[in-house]
PDB file of C-alpha atoms in Angstrom:
ATOM      1  CA  MET A   1      22.821 -33.076 -34.664  1.00  0.00           C
ATOM      2  CA  MET A   2      25.114 -31.521 -37.259  1.00  0.00           C
ATOM      3  CA  TYR A   3      26.680 -33.599 -40.006  1.00  0.00           C
ATOM      4  CA  HIS A   4      29.920 -33.017 -41.852  1.00  0.00           C
ATOM      5  CA  ILE A   5      28.874 -33.473 -45.481  1.00  0.00           C
ATOM      6  CA  ILE A   6      31.510 -33.762 -48.200  1.00  0.00           C
ATOM      7  CA  LYS A   7      30.560 -34.532 -51.789  1.00  0.00           C
ATOM      8  CA  CYS A   8      32.522 -37.469 -53.109  1.00  0.00           C
ATOM      9  CA  GLU A   9      34.394 -37.155 -56.359  1.00  0.00           C
ATOM     10  CA  PHE A  10      32.872 -40.307 -57.794  1.00  0.00           C
ATOM     11  CA  ILE A  11      29.517 -41.259 -59.188  1.00  0.00           C
ATOM     12  CA  VAL A  12      28.863 -44.958 -59.510  1.00  0.00           C
ATOM     13  CA  LEU A  13      26.517 -46.989 -61.639  1.00  0.00           C
ATOM     14  CA  LYS A  14      25.144 -50.039 -59.830  1.00  0.00           C
ATOM     15  CA  GLN A  15      23.340 -52.887 -61.556  1.00  0.00           C
ATOM     16  CA  ILE A  16      20.565 -54.352 -59.410  1.00  0.00           C
ATOM     17  CA  GLY A  17      18.525 -56.893 -61.315  1.00  0.00           C
ATOM     18  CA  MET A  18      17.235 -55.018 -64.346  1.00  0.00           C
ATOM     19  CA  TRP A  19      17.530 -51.616 -62.708  1.00  0.00           C
ATOM     20  CA  LYS A  20      20.483 -49.298 -62.957  1.00  0.00           C
ATOM     21  CA  LEU A  21      20.565 -46.849 -60.088  1.00  0.00           C
ATOM     22  CA  LYS A  22      22.916 -43.927 -60.437  1.00  0.00           C
ATOM     23  CA  HIS A  23      23.854 -42.516 -57.064  1.00  0.00           C
ATOM     24  CA  ILE A  24      26.439 -40.580 -55.106  1.00  0.00           C
ATOM     25  CA  VAL A  25      27.890 -41.242 -51.669  1.00  0.00           C
ATOM     26  CA  GLU A  26      28.530 -38.263 -49.425  1.00  0.00           C
ATOM     27  CA  VAL A  27      30.516 -38.348 -46.196  1.00  0.00           C
ATOM     28  CA  MET A  28      28.194 -37.948 -43.220  1.00  0.00           C
ATOM     29  CA  ILE A  29      30.529 -38.971 -40.377  1.00  0.00           C
ATOM     30  CA  SER A  30      34.244 -38.800 -41.142  1.00  0.00           C
ATOM     31  CA  GLU A  31      36.779 -41.548 -40.537  1.00  0.00           C
ATOM     32  CA  GLN A  32      38.412 -39.526 -37.762  1.00  0.00           C
ATOM     33  CA  GLU A  33      35.085 -38.859 -36.063  1.00  0.00           C
ATOM     34  CA  VAL A  34      34.210 -42.551 -36.159  1.00  0.00           C
ATOM     35  CA  LYS A  35      37.574 -43.540 -34.666  1.00  0.00           C
ATOM     36  CA  GLN A  36      37.283 -40.974 -31.889  1.00  0.00           C
ATOM     37  CA  ARG A  37      33.744 -42.010 -31.003  1.00  0.00           C
ATOM     38  CA  ILE A  38      34.673 -45.703 -30.868  1.00  0.00           C
ATOM     39  CA  ALA A  39      37.558 -44.889 -28.535  1.00  0.00           C
ATOM     40  CA  GLU A  40      35.077 -43.079 -26.271  1.00  0.00           C
ATOM     41  CA  LEU A  41      32.677 -46.017 -26.346  1.00  0.00           C
ATOM     42  CA  GLY A  42      35.534 -48.374 -25.508  1.00  0.00           C
ATOM     43  CA  GLN A  43      36.449 -46.287 -22.469  1.00  0.00           C
ATOM     44  CA  GLN A  44      32.847 -46.204 -21.252  1.00  0.00           C
ATOM     45  CA  ILE A  45      32.415 -49.946 -21.701  1.00  0.00           C
ATOM     46  CA  THR A  46      35.735 -50.601 -19.967  1.00  0.00           C
ATOM     47  CA  GLU A  47      34.671 -48.569 -16.935  1.00  0.00           C
ATOM     48  CA  HIS A  48      31.277 -50.260 -16.813  1.00  0.00           C
ATOM     49  CA  TYR A  49      32.689 -53.802 -16.711  1.00  0.00           C
ATOM     50  CA  ARG A  50      35.959 -53.130 -14.894  1.00  0.00           C
ATOM     51  CA  ASN A  51      34.805 -54.418 -11.518  1.00  0.00           C
ATOM     52  CA  SER A  52      32.637 -57.290 -12.745  1.00  0.00           C
ATOM     53  CA  ASP A  53      33.511 -60.766 -11.502  1.00  0.00           C
ATOM     54  CA  CYS A  54      32.022 -62.366 -14.625  1.00  0.00           C
ATOM     55  CA  GLU A  55      33.589 -63.013 -17.995  1.00  0.00           C
ATOM     56  CA  LEU A  56      32.733 -60.460 -20.675  1.00  0.00           C
ATOM     57  CA  VAL A  57      31.843 -61.571 -24.197  1.00  0.00           C
ATOM     58  CA  LEU A  58      31.246 -59.232 -27.122  1.00  0.00           C
ATOM     59  CA  VAL A  59      28.715 -60.663 -29.574  1.00  0.00           C
ATOM     60  CA  GLY A  60      28.906 -59.127 -33.044  1.00  0.00           C
ATOM     61  CA  LEU A  61      25.861 -59.355 -35.284  1.00  0.00           C
ATOM     62  CA  LEU A  62      26.994 -60.214 -38.806  1.00  0.00           C
ATOM     63  CA  ARG A  63      27.548 -59.001 -41.347  1.00  0.00           C
ATOM     64  CA  GLY A  64      27.276 -55.306 -40.738  1.00  0.00           C
ATOM     65  CA  SER A  65      29.035 -55.094 -37.388  1.00  0.00           C
ATOM     66  CA  PHE A  66      32.297 -56.831 -38.310  1.00  0.00           C
ATOM     67  CA  ILE A  67      34.419 -53.688 -38.753  1.00  0.00           C
ATOM     68  CA  PHE A  68      32.861 -51.899 -35.780  1.00  0.00           C
ATOM     69  CA  MET A  69      33.329 -55.044 -33.694  1.00  0.00           C
ATOM     70  CA  ALA A  70      37.014 -55.347 -34.616  1.00  0.00           C
ATOM     71  CA  ASP A  71      37.776 -51.741 -33.726  1.00  0.00           C
ATOM     72  CA  LEU A  72      35.625 -51.656 -30.598  1.00  0.00           C
ATOM     73  CA  CYS A  73      37.139 -54.788 -29.054  1.00  0.00           C
ATOM     74  CA  ARG A  74      40.594 -53.213 -29.345  1.00  0.00           C
ATOM     75  CA  GLU A  75      39.352 -50.244 -27.325  1.00  0.00           C
ATOM     76  CA  VAL A  76      37.786 -52.331 -24.541  1.00  0.00           C
ATOM     77  CA  GLN A  77      40.572 -52.609 -21.986  1.00  0.00           C
ATOM     78  CA  VAL A  78      39.216 -55.441 -19.850  1.00  0.00           C
ATOM     79  CA  PRO A  79      39.660 -59.146 -20.671  1.00  0.00           C
ATOM     80  CA  HIS A  80      36.907 -60.342 -22.980  1.00  0.00           C
ATOM     81  CA  GLU A  81      35.910 -62.968 -25.502  1.00  0.00           C
ATOM     82  CA  VAL A  82      34.414 -62.351 -28.932  1.00  0.00           C
ATOM     83  CA  ASP A  83      31.696 -64.323 -30.663  1.00  0.00           C
ATOM     84  CA  PHE A  84      29.415 -63.786 -33.636  1.00  0.00           C
ATOM     85  CA  MET A  85      25.824 -64.390 -34.593  1.00  0.00           C
ATOM     86  CA  THR A  86      23.887 -64.070 -37.849  1.00  0.00           C
ATOM     87  CA  ALA A  87      20.112 -63.741 -37.907  1.00  0.00           C
ATOM     88  CA  SER A  88      17.402 -62.828 -40.383  1.00  0.00           C
ATOM     89  CA  SER A  89      13.801 -61.826 -39.822  1.00  0.00           C
ATOM     90  CA  TYR A  90      10.837 -63.113 -41.787  1.00  0.00           C
ATOM     91  CA  GLY A  91       7.068 -62.837 -41.806  1.00  0.00           C
ATOM     92  CA  ASN A  92       4.817 -59.820 -42.217  1.00  0.00           C
ATOM     93  CA  GLU A  93       7.093 -56.824 -42.745  1.00  0.00           C
ATOM     94  CA  MET A  94       4.387 -54.522 -41.381  1.00  0.00           C
ATOM     95  CA  SER A  95       4.282 -56.420 -38.090  1.00  0.00           C
ATOM     96  CA  SER A  96       6.486 -55.778 -35.072  1.00  0.00           C
ATOM     97  CA  THR A  97       6.196 -59.464 -34.154  1.00  0.00           C
ATOM     98  CA  ARG A  98       8.209 -60.852 -37.045  1.00  0.00           C
ATOM     99  CA  ASP A  99      10.050 -64.104 -36.383  1.00  0.00           C
ATOM    100  CA  VAL A 100      13.819 -64.376 -36.387  1.00  0.00           C
ATOM    101  CA  LYS A 101      15.811 -67.239 -37.864  1.00  0.00           C
ATOM    102  CA  ILE A 102      19.323 -67.838 -36.524  1.00  0.00           C
ATOM    103  CA  LEU A 103      21.624 -68.513 -39.477  1.00  0.00           C
ATOM    104  CA  LYS A 104      24.816 -68.704 -37.394  1.00  0.00           C
ATOM    105  CA  ASP A 105      24.634 -69.247 -33.661  1.00  0.00           C
ATOM    106  CA  LEU A 106      27.214 -68.488 -31.002  1.00  0.00           C
ATOM    107  CA  ASP A 107      30.139 -70.869 -30.665  1.00  0.00           C
ATOM    108  CA  GLU A 108      30.343 -70.600 -26.876  1.00  0.00           C
ATOM    109  CA  ASP A 109      27.959 -70.865 -23.931  1.00  0.00           C
ATOM    110  CA  ILE A 110      27.088 -67.448 -22.439  1.00  0.00           C
ATOM    111  CA  ARG A 111      25.542 -68.709 -19.215  1.00  0.00           C
ATOM    112  CA  GLY A 112      26.731 -66.583 -16.287  1.00  0.00           C
ATOM    113  CA  LYS A 113      28.678 -64.169 -18.514  1.00  0.00           C
ATOM    114  CA  ASP A 114      28.319 -60.454 -19.159  1.00  0.00           C
ATOM    115  CA  VAL A 115      27.147 -60.243 -22.768  1.00  0.00           C
ATOM    116  CA  LEU A 116      27.486 -57.125 -24.902  1.00  0.00           C
ATOM    117  CA  ILE A 117      25.664 -57.271 -28.242  1.00  0.00           C
ATOM    118  CA  VAL A 118      27.498 -55.206 -30.864  1.00  0.00           C
ATOM    119  CA  GLU A 119      25.328 -53.901 -33.710  1.00  0.00           C
ATOM    120  CA  ASP A 120      26.097 -51.675 -36.691  1.00  0.00           C
ATOM    121  CA  ILE A 121      22.769 -49.856 -36.994  1.00  0.00           C
ATOM    122  CA  ILE A 122      19.360 -50.062 -35.313  1.00  0.00           C
ATOM    123  CA  ASP A 123      16.294 -49.259 -37.412  1.00  0.00           C
ATOM    124  CA  SER A 124      12.958 -50.760 -36.364  1.00  0.00           C
ATOM    125  CA  GLY A 125      14.593 -52.756 -33.580  1.00  0.00           C
ATOM    126  CA  ASN A 126      12.495 -55.844 -34.359  1.00  0.00           C
ATOM    127  CA  THR A 127      15.293 -58.284 -35.159  1.00  0.00           C
ATOM    128  CA  LEU A 128      17.564 -56.959 -32.418  1.00  0.00           C
ATOM    129  CA  ASN A 129      14.775 -57.246 -29.853  1.00  0.00           C
ATOM    130  CA  LYS A 130      14.209 -60.898 -30.784  1.00  0.00           C
ATOM    131  CA  ILE A 131      17.940 -61.627 -30.573  1.00  0.00           C
ATOM    132  CA  ARG A 132      18.029 -60.009 -27.148  1.00  0.00           C
ATOM    133  CA  GLU A 133      15.150 -62.240 -26.040  1.00  0.00           C
ATOM    134  CA  ILE A 134      16.855 -65.360 -27.419  1.00  0.00           C
ATOM    135  CA  LEU A 135      20.149 -64.599 -25.677  1.00  0.00           C
ATOM    136  CA  GLY A 136      18.347 -63.656 -22.475  1.00  0.00           C
ATOM    137  CA  LEU A 137      16.916 -67.180 -22.270  1.00  0.00           C
ATOM    138  CA  ARG A 138      20.482 -68.526 -22.098  1.00  0.00           C
ATOM    139  CA  GLU A 139      20.904 -67.068 -18.608  1.00  0.00           C
ATOM    140  CA  PRO A 140      23.770 -64.584 -19.005  1.00  0.00           C
ATOM    141  CA  ASN A 141      24.782 -62.605 -15.944  1.00  0.00           C
ATOM    142  CA  SER A 142      23.928 -59.405 -17.813  1.00  0.00           C
ATOM    143  CA  LEU A 143      22.892 -58.392 -21.308  1.00  0.00           C
ATOM    144  CA  ALA A 144      23.592 -55.017 -22.922  1.00  0.00           C
ATOM    145  CA  ILE A 145      23.670 -53.479 -26.404  1.00  0.00           C
ATOM    146  CA  CYS A 146      26.150 -51.197 -28.127  1.00  0.00           C
ATOM    147  CA  THR A 147      25.351 -49.819 -31.584  1.00  0.00           C
ATOM    148  CA  LEU A 148      27.376 -47.577 -33.833  1.00  0.00           C
ATOM    149  CA  LEU A 149      24.324 -45.948 -35.418  1.00  0.00           C
ATOM    150  CA  ASN A 150      20.780 -45.465 -34.180  1.00  0.00           C
ATOM    151  CA  LYS A 151      17.723 -44.337 -36.138  1.00  0.00           C
ATOM    152  CA  PRO A 152      15.179 -43.473 -33.416  1.00  0.00           C
ATOM    153  CA  SER A 153      12.584 -42.262 -35.940  1.00  0.00           C
ATOM    154  CA  ARG A 154      12.409 -45.789 -37.391  1.00  0.00           C
ATOM    155  CA  ARG A 155      11.858 -47.586 -34.095  1.00  0.00           C
ATOM    156  CA  GLU A 156       8.877 -49.932 -33.875  1.00  0.00           C
ATOM    157  CA  VAL A 157       9.753 -51.711 -30.626  1.00  0.00           C
ATOM    158  CA  ASP A 158      11.402 -50.311 -27.530  1.00  0.00           C
ATOM    159  CA  VAL A 159      14.839 -51.915 -27.288  1.00  0.00           C
ATOM    160  CA  PRO A 160      17.087 -50.821 -24.399  1.00  0.00           C
ATOM    161  CA  VAL A 161      20.406 -49.634 -25.830  1.00  0.00           C
ATOM    162  CA  GLU A 162      23.163 -48.859 -23.345  1.00  0.00           C
ATOM    163  CA  TRP A 163      25.747 -47.371 -25.733  1.00  0.00           C
ATOM    164  CA  ILE A 164      25.061 -45.426 -28.929  1.00  0.00           C
ATOM    165  CA  GLY A 165      27.741 -44.077 -31.216  1.00  0.00           C
ATOM    166  CA  TYR A 166      25.555 -41.694 -33.188  1.00  0.00           C
ATOM    167  CA  SER A 167      21.822 -41.101 -33.442  1.00  0.00           C
ATOM    168  CA  ILE A 168      21.061 -40.160 -37.038  1.00  0.00           C
ATOM    169  CA  GLU A 169      18.150 -39.125 -39.206  1.00  0.00           C
ATOM    170  CA  ASP A 170      16.345 -41.629 -41.389  1.00  0.00           C
ATOM    171  CA  LYS A 171      18.896 -41.647 -44.199  1.00  0.00           C
ATOM    172  CA  PHE A 172      20.284 -44.443 -46.363  1.00  0.00           C
ATOM    173  CA  VAL A 173      23.814 -44.920 -45.039  1.00  0.00           C
ATOM    174  CA  VAL A 174      26.790 -47.058 -46.052  1.00  0.00           C
ATOM    175  CA  GLY A 175      30.385 -47.615 -45.051  1.00  0.00           C
ATOM    176  CA  TYR A 176      32.239 -48.956 -42.051  1.00  0.00           C
ATOM    177  CA  GLY A 177      30.678 -52.379 -42.556  1.00  0.00           C
ATOM    178  CA  ILE A 178      27.264 -51.189 -43.723  1.00  0.00           C
ATOM    179  CA  ASP A 179      26.460 -52.072 -47.322  1.00  0.00           C
ATOM    180  CA  TYR A 180      24.397 -51.081 -50.330  1.00  0.00           C
ATOM    181  CA  ALA A 181      23.751 -54.261 -52.355  1.00  0.00           C
ATOM    182  CA  GLN A 182      26.890 -55.758 -50.751  1.00  0.00           C
ATOM    183  CA  HIS A 183      29.039 -52.787 -51.769  1.00  0.00           C
ATOM    184  CA  TYR A 184      30.698 -49.983 -49.749  1.00  0.00           C
ATOM    185  CA  ARG A 185      31.320 -51.990 -46.572  1.00  0.00           C
ATOM    186  CA  HIS A 186      35.016 -51.105 -46.975  1.00  0.00           C
ATOM    187  CA  LEU A 187      34.566 -47.332 -46.730  1.00  0.00           C
ATOM    188  CA  PRO A 188      36.353 -45.972 -43.624  1.00  0.00           C
ATOM    189  CA  TYR A 189      33.611 -43.419 -42.950  1.00  0.00           C
ATOM    190  CA  ILE A 190      29.813 -43.355 -42.716  1.00  0.00           C
ATOM    191  CA  GLY A 191      28.374 -42.167 -46.002  1.00  0.00           C
ATOM    192  CA  HIS A 192      24.920 -41.103 -47.121  1.00  0.00           C
ATOM    193  CA  VAL A 193      23.610 -42.522 -50.400  1.00  0.00           C
ATOM    194  CA  THR A 194      21.611 -40.220 -52.655  1.00  0.00           C
ATOM    195  CA  LEU A 195      19.926 -41.669 -55.723  1.00  0.00           C
ATOM    196  CA  LEU A 196      20.186 -39.498 -58.823  1.00  0.00           C
ATOM    197  CA  GLU A 197      17.598 -39.039 -61.512  1.00  0.00           C
ATOM    198  CA  ASP A 198      18.612 -40.033 -65.022  1.00  0.00           C
TER     199      ASP A 198
END
């Protein structure tokens, strides 16, 4: 897959604990490309659920998905609800059986509904797989996943993903809701972070 790389005009200095990491952010997927791809995903999702007799609910996984979720739900042209969930994984980081703690649960019951999990980026798939299992126990009519970014080379567990915006290499990315030390979520494009030597 080809990437449109543009060197940014700024270099930032970020304080993390006692470390100062100088880095640059380069555009990997432009704002226009992101918008166009989300419109395409919205059309595909609309067609998939158009004839369903069940209510559709989009479940955004916070925090990273909040911008993607907002734009995607405007492109889905069938009636739907939105809800949000926050989870964190803990345990042995080298294990694919890490536990997941729900920090914010859904506000509504999903029993009998078509549920679409909206994720910003899938790496190992461990946390997402656990969330899928948890929601599956709540007896939805169907359960599917849509992610903006996918890193297949990082996958540790096989998670079925119905809609993928972009499959990317194993790079450190930011923007469009994805952060670096809680910064850069506001960027309208997907950027690649490169650390610079002093």
